[in-house]
Amino acid sequence: MARRPKAVELPPLGRLDRSAGNLVRQLSVLLREAVQRGDLKAGELLPSSRLLAQALQLSRGTVTEAFSQLIAEGVLDTQPGGGTYIARTLPAPPPRARQKPSRTTAAPPAMTARAARFADIARSMHPLPHVPFAVSVPVGLAAPDDVWRRLGNKVRARGPGAPASYSDPQGAPELREAIADYVRRARSVHCTAAQVIVTSGTQQGLFLACQVLLDSGDAAWIEEPGYRGLTAILENIDALGEIAQVPVDDEGLDVSAGIRAARHARVAFVTPSHQYPLGMPLSMARRNALLAWAQQQAWIVEDDYDSELRYAGHPFPALQGMAPERVIYLGTFSKILFPSLRLGYAIVPPGLEQAFVGARILMDRHPPTADQHVLAAFMQEGHLDRHIRRLRNLYAERREQITGLLQRHIRPHLAWLQPSDQGAHVVLLLAEGIDDGEVVRMALARGVSVRPLSTMYAAGQARAGLVLGLADFPYAQLEEAVKVLARVIRQCAQTSRPTPA
Amino acid sequence: MARRPKAVELPPLGRLDRSAGNLVRQLSVLLREAVQRGDLKAGELLPSSRLLAQALQLSRGTVTEAFSQLIAEGVLDTQPGGGTYIARTLPAPPPRARQKPSRTTAAPPAMTARAARFADIARSMHPLPHVPFAVSVPVGLAAPDDVWRRLGNKVRARGPGAPASYSDPQGAPELREAIADYVRRARSVHCTAAQVIVTSGTQQGLFLACQVLLDSGDAAWIEEPGYRGLTAILENIDALGEIAQVPVDDEGLDVSAGIRAARHARVAFVTPSHQYPLGMPLSMARRNALLAWAQQQAWIVEDDYDSELRYAGHPFPALQGMAPERVIYLGTFSKILFPSLRLGYAIVPPGLEQAFVGARILMDRHPPTADQHVLAAFMQEGHLDRHIRRLRNLYAERREQITGLLQRHIRPHLAWLQPSDQGAHVVLLLAEGIDDGEVVRMALARGVSVRPLSTMYAAGQARAGLVLGLADFPYAQLEEAVKVLARVIRQCAQTSRPTPA
């Protein structure tokens, strides 16, 4: 490769903005862009730093510093005996680099099939606006009181709640102890802190369970209707053998139907305390049948997302207590504290802890540390128990108000309540022929947030209905929202000519 | 099924603890356990609530309330005309339910192959103790100053930083704006806030990229040596076609070798600013070659984990700026603020935003809200820029101290520094024959944290070395740690009879 004896005439480099400061960087950018555009070519000798400094009215130091930077980057090179030239190892720039980057016409790589599914999920699972009947909106007395904030300020000031390095991927030991105490006491869960994995909420618990418990070709049971956030995970595990959608009836999951559909499934995902979304508990007979089936070869994932919120009797004991070596128990603080905290937990059978921890390390390494310590202190000092008692009374009252309003304002042949005495939501079933998706869209346009029931079924067998969350909105606002909903349902019914069930 | 005309004699139920309160729950538990043990059988009639209350010295209300609870659970049932019996639909309890749950002898389902790999990851990727030379330990001046804490207290008190419901899965808009401003200014990244996905750090960014960009049968390039947290994700995507380990040399990733190994790969994962772990930047020639290759069909994931920490010249501009429509850019606040915050970002080409958001919803719904607002305020008020400047000076000094100590205390034929002028870590290469895993274990036992280089290679081609993180430990502590390391290396060398390179 021949060396050019004379330095090139510099092409126009573009403007230096002397008022913006950092002329070294500005000059580096201009030179680099000239190379990328192809205005300066591999092997071309640059003018000396002295000449260039003169031409651009810069200090010589500025030019030599920019040269050093570009030499370090491999854009420029020096030759023995002096002289700085455009690096010879530069290949011709790719066609698009000759244009402004954003104007390239090369088509991007095709979207993967998975990417397209994820984009659908983003559309269907976006959070609802914080108005009735979004679920778990910490407004009014449903928000944790000032103790939460003051305790947080204290815990973050020093000690393990202060800024720290990478921490325990299983979760802060103090919080795991507090959670183990809580679930043993409140939910009859059998466990030690060593079995507790702190998660970012139930969603991460489900994701981890899918990753750890399922291998290529394995089948899984899920409830139908069921939680879309679970179905969507399973649909994206390429190698999954089969998803068996198992129907629920008045006693919860129909275990016999599950066995008929996929006897050899490796995992059953259930919501035994309060079926999501319909609300019935799994009966004792079904619990026994499920455990008897699982004894053969299967794990059970118990999603216990809102059992604390029971308004008659005390909460059902967890299924986990009947078979701690078979059940992965998932809990969350989203419903009993607030969702934006993003903390929950998985309680896993002995022997599975490290597998869950490893899977979690690959997802996000560990949960943020500070709030874990705030929550541990909040629990240890008894504030969580008090908050749950308050929430239970509050939601019982709001629930009564909302169901009363629905019964008063919505005609009983168009919509009726699904019975349930637990949880942070109620389900309003719609008469046949009413499109719940249309109701949801129209209600949202009028400032009312509800979720459609039909999307929680596999295609083709769906019941229409609405999922309404409880939160401490003022009565007048709830009444207004129910009236809006009543109008929307009436309108949709007129379009569709519903058949009463 | 015949009805029994007389109520059964109650079997011993176990003790009620009158001082512990909540007798309703205690009685429910005792009755339920008697059914699970098989001491009370399906169809058996219970004594009346009046008689049972007498026998147990309880109020009748307590007994009827416990009955109601168990009826709701499906354990008990009532018959027309009165009388409460053990539900007839109860199947015989499964064998194990006759024993105490924790004593079951039924073998658990076999661990999946994936679970075993995850357990390995948990062992190899555990966080290091917070002593020299763990990476990114926010001690001394490396910790954010009191502004961070005071701003946090203020931001959490009210507004969007206060407890909230489910929030934007893409990240708080204020933080996305602040990040877009920052990367445009500091890293020459071309983007708007709409392209920013707030993540829980680089690890989640890599996980999301793998999920979104790879379909069944697709190949991916990764650097060798490279970041184990990436390799491990790819090894757990069942349907992945191929992982091409592409060697790095003094100019970074060897693009020609990548093309020879897997021309049609869908994604290349690179660390262009500061190769992880070896530290060289990707030369301009290689950048151009990589982009030219990617124009055909591939995405590039640019992991820019510590480019802010450059000690000579200014940071290299991001590769993303040369091809914003091809590059997924990943950044993190772990190195420039602190790891326990768990916040980072992905900047994705237009058109991929919703796919990333959907994948993130399935993993953990959204990042915790409060700290996002604290960080946004911290950036908007200019504190982050000041903190980075401080950190850069501090780490430059610590780096000089550490490399000086290493050169003074460790014999040059046993270990030498890999050249680099950037980042939050340095690499000490070890003479052939020294087992870096052994050095790491022995050093850890003596209170010194280092990572082994050899595990960052594919099996069989590894170089031995140590990765040492920078942090603001006092000089005396650093010196002590280097002396420990020197002794350990000497001992390991005597065992192995190293050959100098």
PDB file of C-alpha atoms in Angstrom, chain B residues 157-376:
ATOM      1  CA  ALA B 157     -43.493  11.800  49.690  1.00  0.00           C
ATOM      2  CA  ARG B 158     -46.039  12.699  47.028  1.00  0.00           C
ATOM      3  CA  GLY B 159     -46.744  12.709  43.319  1.00  0.00           C
ATOM      4  CA  PRO B 160     -45.774   9.842  41.028  1.00  0.00           C
ATOM      5  CA  GLY B 161     -42.964   8.712  43.395  1.00  0.00           C
ATOM      6  CA  ALA B 162     -45.497   7.873  46.136  1.00  0.00           C
ATOM      7  CA  PRO B 163     -47.111   4.404  46.371  1.00  0.00           C
ATOM      8  CA  ALA B 164     -48.973   3.769  43.114  1.00  0.00           C
ATOM      9  CA  SER B 165     -50.759   1.145  41.092  1.00  0.00           C
ATOM     10  CA  TYR B 166     -49.450  -0.737  38.054  1.00  0.00           C
ATOM     11  CA  SER B 167     -47.429   1.698  35.957  1.00  0.00           C
ATOM     12  CA  ASP B 168     -45.956   2.085  32.491  1.00  0.00           C
ATOM     13  CA  PRO B 169     -44.197  -1.211  31.639  1.00  0.00           C
ATOM     14  CA  GLN B 170     -41.765   0.696  29.433  1.00  0.00           C
ATOM     15  CA  GLY B 171     -40.652   2.833  32.396  1.00  0.00           C
ATOM     16  CA  ALA B 172     -41.662   6.207  33.802  1.00  0.00           C
ATOM     17  CA  PRO B 173     -41.824   8.778  30.984  1.00  0.00           C
ATOM     18  CA  GLU B 174     -39.802  11.314  33.024  1.00  0.00           C
ATOM     19  CA  LEU B 175     -36.965   8.828  33.416  1.00  0.00           C
ATOM     20  CA  ARG B 176     -37.077   7.808  29.764  1.00  0.00           C
ATOM     21  CA  GLU B 177     -36.748  11.480  28.779  1.00  0.00           C
ATOM     22  CA  ALA B 178     -33.821  11.959  31.136  1.00  0.00           C
ATOM     23  CA  ILE B 179     -32.098   8.831  29.779  1.00  0.00           C
ATOM     24  CA  ALA B 180     -32.630   9.856  26.147  1.00  0.00           C
ATOM     25  CA  ASP B 181     -31.135  13.294  26.904  1.00  0.00           C
ATOM     26  CA  TYR B 182     -28.201  11.714  28.651  1.00  0.00           C
ATOM     27  CA  VAL B 183     -27.248   9.148  25.993  1.00  0.00           C
ATOM     28  CA  ARG B 184     -27.658  11.645  23.160  1.00  0.00           C
ATOM     29  CA  ARG B 185     -25.352  14.074  24.938  1.00  0.00           C
ATOM     30  CA  ALA B 186     -22.828  11.716  26.525  1.00  0.00           C
ATOM     31  CA  ARG B 187     -22.790   8.778  24.106  1.00  0.00           C
ATOM     32  CA  SER B 188     -23.836  10.150  20.679  1.00  0.00           C
ATOM     33  CA  VAL B 189     -26.803   7.758  20.718  1.00  0.00           C
ATOM     34  CA  HIS B 190     -29.588   8.703  18.278  1.00  0.00           C
ATOM     35  CA  CYS B 191     -32.940   8.212  19.966  1.00  0.00           C
ATOM     36  CA  THR B 192     -36.088   9.629  21.455  1.00  0.00           C
ATOM     37  CA  ALA B 193     -37.656   8.728  24.794  1.00  0.00           C
ATOM     38  CA  ALA B 194     -40.114   6.509  22.907  1.00  0.00           C
ATOM     39  CA  GLN B 195     -37.259   4.125  22.105  1.00  0.00           C
ATOM     40  CA  VAL B 196     -36.088   3.827  25.714  1.00  0.00           C
ATOM     41  CA  ILE B 197     -37.088   0.758  27.762  1.00  0.00           C
ATOM     42  CA  VAL B 198     -36.196   1.097  31.441  1.00  0.00           C
ATOM     43  CA  THR B 199     -34.743  -2.235  32.627  1.00  0.00           C
ATOM     44  CA  SER B 200     -33.543  -3.737  35.908  1.00  0.00           C
ATOM     45  CA  GLY B 201     -29.993  -3.368  34.606  1.00  0.00           C
ATOM     46  CA  THR B 202     -27.979  -4.833  31.749  1.00  0.00           C
ATOM     47  CA  GLN B 203     -28.860  -8.400  32.688  1.00  0.00           C
ATOM     48  CA  GLN B 204     -32.540  -7.790  31.985  1.00  0.00           C
ATOM     49  CA  GLY B 205     -31.652  -5.912  28.807  1.00  0.00           C
ATOM     50  CA  LEU B 206     -29.738  -8.950  27.537  1.00  0.00           C
ATOM     51  CA  PHE B 207     -32.547 -11.295  28.555  1.00  0.00           C
ATOM     52  CA  LEU B 208     -35.123  -9.175  26.737  1.00  0.00           C
ATOM     53  CA  ALA B 209     -32.941  -8.938  23.627  1.00  0.00           C
ATOM     54  CA  CYS B 210     -32.518 -12.733  23.526  1.00  0.00           C
ATOM     55  CA  GLN B 211     -36.241 -13.242  23.883  1.00  0.00           C
ATOM     56  CA  VAL B 212     -37.299 -10.682  21.300  1.00  0.00           C
ATOM     57  CA  LEU B 213     -34.614 -11.029  18.644  1.00  0.00           C
ATOM     58  CA  LEU B 214     -34.142 -14.786  18.415  1.00  0.00           C
ATOM     59  CA  ASP B 215     -36.552 -17.295  16.997  1.00  0.00           C
ATOM     60  CA  SER B 216     -36.340 -21.035  16.792  1.00  0.00           C
ATOM     61  CA  GLY B 217     -33.229 -22.087  14.825  1.00  0.00           C
ATOM     62  CA  ASP B 218     -31.564 -18.650  14.846  1.00  0.00           C
ATOM     63  CA  ALA B 219     -27.857 -18.330  15.580  1.00  0.00           C
ATOM     64  CA  ALA B 220     -26.169 -15.643  17.686  1.00  0.00           C
ATOM     65  CA  TRP B 221     -22.606 -14.325  17.922  1.00  0.00           C
ATOM     66  CA  ILE B 222     -21.083 -13.773  21.313  1.00  0.00           C
ATOM     67  CA  GLU B 223     -17.602 -12.587  22.186  1.00  0.00           C
ATOM     68  CA  GLU B 224     -15.025 -15.004  23.544  1.00  0.00           C
ATOM     69  CA  PRO B 225     -14.063 -14.403  26.249  1.00  0.00           C
ATOM     70  CA  GLY B 226     -17.345 -12.833  27.192  1.00  0.00           C
ATOM     71  CA  TYR B 227     -19.926 -12.170  29.836  1.00  0.00           C
ATOM     72  CA  ARG B 228     -21.129 -15.387  31.413  1.00  0.00           C
ATOM     73  CA  GLY B 229     -24.529 -13.836  32.227  1.00  0.00           C
ATOM     74  CA  LEU B 230     -25.188 -13.667  28.467  1.00  0.00           C
ATOM     75  CA  THR B 231     -23.876 -17.104  27.511  1.00  0.00           C
ATOM     76  CA  ALA B 232     -26.012 -18.682  30.212  1.00  0.00           C
ATOM     77  CA  ILE B 233     -29.196 -17.052  28.882  1.00  0.00           C
ATOM     78  CA  LEU B 234     -28.496 -18.321  25.377  1.00  0.00           C
ATOM     79  CA  GLU B 235     -27.786 -21.819  26.629  1.00  0.00           C
ATOM     80  CA  ASN B 236     -31.290 -21.867  28.093  1.00  0.00           C
ATOM     81  CA  ILE B 237     -33.188 -20.910  24.979  1.00  0.00           C
ATOM     82  CA  ASP B 238     -34.131 -24.404  23.870  1.00  0.00           C
ATOM     83  CA  ALA B 239     -34.755 -23.635  20.271  1.00  0.00           C
ATOM     84  CA  LEU B 240     -31.656 -21.596  19.573  1.00  0.00           C
ATOM     85  CA  GLY B 241     -29.908 -22.760  16.426  1.00  0.00           C
ATOM     86  CA  GLU B 242     -26.306 -22.098  17.339  1.00  0.00           C
ATOM     87  CA  ILE B 243     -24.127 -20.022  19.623  1.00  0.00           C
ATOM     88  CA  ALA B 244     -21.085 -18.832  17.690  1.00  0.00           C
ATOM     89  CA  GLN B 245     -18.294 -17.960  20.115  1.00  0.00           C
ATOM     90  CA  VAL B 246     -16.339 -15.336  18.187  1.00  0.00           C
ATOM     91  CA  PRO B 247     -12.783 -14.669  19.404  1.00  0.00           C
ATOM     92  CA  VAL B 248     -11.570 -11.183  20.278  1.00  0.00           C
ATOM     93  CA  ASP B 249      -8.075  -9.839  19.536  1.00  0.00           C
ATOM     94  CA  ASP B 250      -6.427  -6.448  20.109  1.00  0.00           C
ATOM     95  CA  GLU B 251      -9.071  -4.741  17.977  1.00  0.00           C
ATOM     96  CA  GLY B 252     -12.000  -6.432  19.717  1.00  0.00           C
ATOM     97  CA  LEU B 253     -14.415  -8.882  18.097  1.00  0.00           C
ATOM     98  CA  ASP B 254     -12.918 -10.665  15.070  1.00  0.00           C
ATOM     99  CA  VAL B 255     -15.710 -10.001  12.591  1.00  0.00           C
ATOM    100  CA  SER B 256     -14.253 -12.217   9.848  1.00  0.00           C
ATOM    101  CA  ALA B 257     -14.099 -15.144  12.244  1.00  0.00           C
ATOM    102  CA  GLY B 258     -17.738 -14.535  13.114  1.00  0.00           C
ATOM    103  CA  ILE B 259     -18.717 -14.537   9.455  1.00  0.00           C
ATOM    104  CA  ARG B 260     -16.808 -17.763   8.883  1.00  0.00           C
ATOM    105  CA  ALA B 261     -18.467 -19.396  11.881  1.00  0.00           C
ATOM    106  CA  ALA B 262     -22.051 -18.205  11.412  1.00  0.00           C
ATOM    107  CA  ARG B 263     -22.608 -15.841   8.506  1.00  0.00           C
ATOM    108  CA  HIS B 264     -26.374 -15.976   8.870  1.00  0.00           C
ATOM    109  CA  ALA B 265     -26.569 -15.299  12.585  1.00  0.00           C
ATOM    110  CA  ARG B 266     -29.515 -13.127  13.532  1.00  0.00           C
ATOM    111  CA  VAL B 267     -27.821 -11.204  16.356  1.00  0.00           C
ATOM    112  CA  ALA B 268     -24.296 -10.204  17.376  1.00  0.00           C
ATOM    113  CA  PHE B 269     -23.748  -9.339  21.050  1.00  0.00           C
ATOM    114  CA  VAL B 270     -20.796  -6.978  21.474  1.00  0.00           C
ATOM    115  CA  THR B 271     -19.098  -4.715  24.031  1.00  0.00           C
ATOM    116  CA  PRO B 272     -17.549  -2.192  21.631  1.00  0.00           C
ATOM    117  CA  SER B 273     -16.473   0.510  24.082  1.00  0.00           C
ATOM    118  CA  HIS B 274     -14.597  -1.774  26.426  1.00  0.00           C
ATOM    119  CA  GLN B 275     -14.593  -5.448  25.629  1.00  0.00           C
ATOM    120  CA  TYR B 276     -15.819  -7.468  28.591  1.00  0.00           C
ATOM    121  CA  PRO B 277     -13.651  -8.672  30.229  1.00  0.00           C
ATOM    122  CA  LEU B 278     -10.422  -7.886  28.346  1.00  0.00           C
ATOM    123  CA  GLY B 279     -10.937  -4.159  27.947  1.00  0.00           C
ATOM    124  CA  MET B 280      -9.908  -3.229  24.386  1.00  0.00           C
ATOM    125  CA  PRO B 281     -12.278  -1.053  22.335  1.00  0.00           C
ATOM    126  CA  LEU B 282     -13.655  -2.306  19.034  1.00  0.00           C
ATOM    127  CA  SER B 283     -11.578  -0.574  16.352  1.00  0.00           C
ATOM    128  CA  MET B 284     -13.183   1.633  13.737  1.00  0.00           C
ATOM    129  CA  ALA B 285     -12.310  -0.903  11.025  1.00  0.00           C
ATOM    130  CA  ARG B 286     -14.110  -3.630  12.927  1.00  0.00           C
ATOM    131  CA  ARG B 287     -17.062  -1.367  13.652  1.00  0.00           C
ATOM    132  CA  ASN B 288     -17.478  -0.768   9.956  1.00  0.00           C
ATOM    133  CA  ALA B 289     -17.064  -4.455   9.137  1.00  0.00           C
ATOM    134  CA  LEU B 290     -19.598  -5.421  11.775  1.00  0.00           C
ATOM    135  CA  LEU B 291     -22.137  -2.912  10.507  1.00  0.00           C
ATOM    136  CA  ALA B 292     -21.583  -3.980   6.898  1.00  0.00           C
ATOM    137  CA  TRP B 293     -22.281  -7.588   7.874  1.00  0.00           C
ATOM    138  CA  ALA B 294     -25.318  -6.614   9.937  1.00  0.00           C
ATOM    139  CA  GLN B 295     -26.815  -4.710   6.989  1.00  0.00           C
ATOM    140  CA  GLN B 296     -27.672  -8.058   5.431  1.00  0.00           C
ATOM    141  CA  GLN B 297     -29.987  -9.416   8.069  1.00  0.00           C
ATOM    142  CA  ALA B 298     -28.757  -9.051  11.619  1.00  0.00           C
ATOM    143  CA  TRP B 299     -29.252  -7.027  14.787  1.00  0.00           C
ATOM    144  CA  ILE B 300     -26.380  -5.833  16.934  1.00  0.00           C
ATOM    145  CA  VAL B 301     -26.758  -5.684  20.703  1.00  0.00           C
ATOM    146  CA  GLU B 302     -24.299  -3.135  22.068  1.00  0.00           C
ATOM    147  CA  ASP B 303     -23.621  -3.675  25.767  1.00  0.00           C
ATOM    148  CA  ASP B 304     -22.161  -0.348  26.884  1.00  0.00           C
ATOM    149  CA  TYR B 305     -21.870  -1.223  30.539  1.00  0.00           C
ATOM    150  CA  ASP B 306     -19.101   1.143  31.717  1.00  0.00           C
ATOM    151  CA  SER B 307     -18.046   3.502  28.940  1.00  0.00           C
ATOM    152  CA  GLU B 308     -18.539   6.509  31.202  1.00  0.00           C
ATOM    153  CA  LEU B 309     -15.466   5.446  33.131  1.00  0.00           C
ATOM    154  CA  ARG B 310     -12.786   6.420  30.666  1.00  0.00           C
ATOM    155  CA  TYR B 311      -9.552   7.852  32.016  1.00  0.00           C
ATOM    156  CA  ALA B 312      -7.877   9.167  28.865  1.00  0.00           C
ATOM    157  CA  GLY B 313      -9.619  11.186  26.171  1.00  0.00           C
ATOM    158  CA  HIS B 314     -13.372  11.161  26.138  1.00  0.00           C
ATOM    159  CA  PRO B 315     -15.555   8.051  25.925  1.00  0.00           C
ATOM    160  CA  PHE B 316     -15.850   6.320  22.580  1.00  0.00           C
ATOM    161  CA  PRO B 317     -19.058   7.234  20.813  1.00  0.00           C
ATOM    162  CA  ALA B 318     -21.620   4.450  20.830  1.00  0.00           C
ATOM    163  CA  LEU B 319     -21.839   2.109  17.866  1.00  0.00           C
ATOM    164  CA  GLN B 320     -25.569   2.803  17.987  1.00  0.00           C
ATOM    165  CA  GLY B 321     -24.974   6.307  16.619  1.00  0.00           C
ATOM    166  CA  MET B 322     -23.618   4.796  13.388  1.00  0.00           C
ATOM    167  CA  ALA B 323     -26.661   2.579  12.789  1.00  0.00           C
ATOM    168  CA  PRO B 324     -29.572   3.421  15.075  1.00  0.00           C
ATOM    169  CA  GLU B 325     -31.912   1.200  13.074  1.00  0.00           C
ATOM    170  CA  ARG B 326     -29.753  -1.901  13.581  1.00  0.00           C
ATOM    171  CA  VAL B 327     -28.384  -1.553  17.101  1.00  0.00           C
ATOM    172  CA  ILE B 328     -30.031  -2.326  20.438  1.00  0.00           C
ATOM    173  CA  TYR B 329     -28.074  -0.222  22.906  1.00  0.00           C
ATOM    174  CA  LEU B 330     -27.853  -1.324  26.554  1.00  0.00           C
ATOM    175  CA  GLY B 331     -26.782   0.907  29.421  1.00  0.00           C
ATOM    176  CA  THR B 332     -26.844   0.603  33.193  1.00  0.00           C
ATOM    177  CA  PHE B 333     -26.701   2.715  36.330  1.00  0.00           C
ATOM    178  CA  SER B 334     -24.994  -0.084  38.270  1.00  0.00           C
ATOM    179  CA  LYS B 335     -21.495   1.135  37.501  1.00  0.00           C
ATOM    180  CA  ILE B 336     -22.088   4.905  37.686  1.00  0.00           C
ATOM    181  CA  LEU B 337     -24.509   4.914  40.653  1.00  0.00           C
ATOM    182  CA  PHE B 338     -24.865   1.626  42.518  1.00  0.00           C
ATOM    183  CA  PRO B 339     -25.897  -1.936  41.619  1.00  0.00           C
ATOM    184  CA  SER B 340     -28.555  -2.414  44.318  1.00  0.00           C
ATOM    185  CA  LEU B 341     -30.670   0.234  42.543  1.00  0.00           C
ATOM    186  CA  ARG B 342     -31.301  -2.292  39.720  1.00  0.00           C
ATOM    187  CA  LEU B 343     -31.962   0.257  36.996  1.00  0.00           C
ATOM    188  CA  GLY B 344     -30.660   0.353  33.458  1.00  0.00           C
ATOM    189  CA  TYR B 345     -32.050   0.831  29.960  1.00  0.00           C
ATOM    190  CA  ALA B 346     -32.338  -0.583  26.492  1.00  0.00           C
ATOM    191  CA  ILE B 347     -32.582   1.777  23.507  1.00  0.00           C
ATOM    192  CA  VAL B 348     -34.256  -0.119  20.721  1.00  0.00           C
ATOM    193  CA  PRO B 349     -34.683   0.651  17.001  1.00  0.00           C
ATOM    194  CA  PRO B 350     -38.058   2.135  16.048  1.00  0.00           C
ATOM    195  CA  GLY B 351     -40.522  -0.691  15.463  1.00  0.00           C
ATOM    196  CA  LEU B 352     -39.154  -2.958  18.196  1.00  0.00           C
ATOM    197  CA  GLU B 353     -40.454  -0.974  21.191  1.00  0.00           C
ATOM    198  CA  GLN B 354     -43.711  -2.867  21.670  1.00  0.00           C
ATOM    199  CA  ALA B 355     -42.028  -6.258  21.357  1.00  0.00           C
ATOM    200  CA  PHE B 356     -39.592  -5.349  24.127  1.00  0.00           C
ATOM    201  CA  VAL B 357     -42.406  -3.946  26.262  1.00  0.00           C
ATOM    202  CA  GLY B 358     -44.492  -7.105  25.842  1.00  0.00           C
ATOM    203  CA  ALA B 359     -41.556  -9.360  26.741  1.00  0.00           C
ATOM    204  CA  ARG B 360     -40.898  -7.248  29.815  1.00  0.00           C
ATOM    205  CA  ILE B 361     -44.537  -7.392  30.943  1.00  0.00           C
ATOM    206  CA  LEU B 362     -44.304 -11.189  31.038  1.00  0.00           C
ATOM    207  CA  MET B 363     -41.080 -11.093  33.077  1.00  0.00           C
ATOM    208  CA  ASP B 364     -42.057  -8.676  35.837  1.00  0.00           C
ATOM    209  CA  ARG B 365     -44.685  -6.228  34.510  1.00  0.00           C
ATOM    210  CA  HIS B 366     -42.680  -3.058  35.130  1.00  0.00           C
ATOM    211  CA  PRO B 367     -39.772  -1.658  37.157  1.00  0.00           C
ATOM    212  CA  PRO B 368     -40.589  -0.410  40.676  1.00  0.00           C
ATOM    213  CA  THR B 369     -41.893   3.115  40.296  1.00  0.00           C
ATOM    214  CA  ALA B 370     -40.480   5.199  43.145  1.00  0.00           C
ATOM    215  CA  ASP B 371     -36.757   4.899  42.377  1.00  0.00           C
ATOM    216  CA  GLN B 372     -37.405   5.683  38.728  1.00  0.00           C
ATOM    217  CA  HIS B 373     -38.732   9.072  39.732  1.00  0.00           C
ATOM    218  CA  VAL B 374     -35.894   9.641  42.185  1.00  0.00           C
ATOM    219  CA  LEU B 375     -33.374   8.874  39.445  1.00  0.00           C
ATOM    220  CA  ALA B 376     -35.164  11.077  36.908  1.00  0.00           C
TER     221      ALA B 376
END
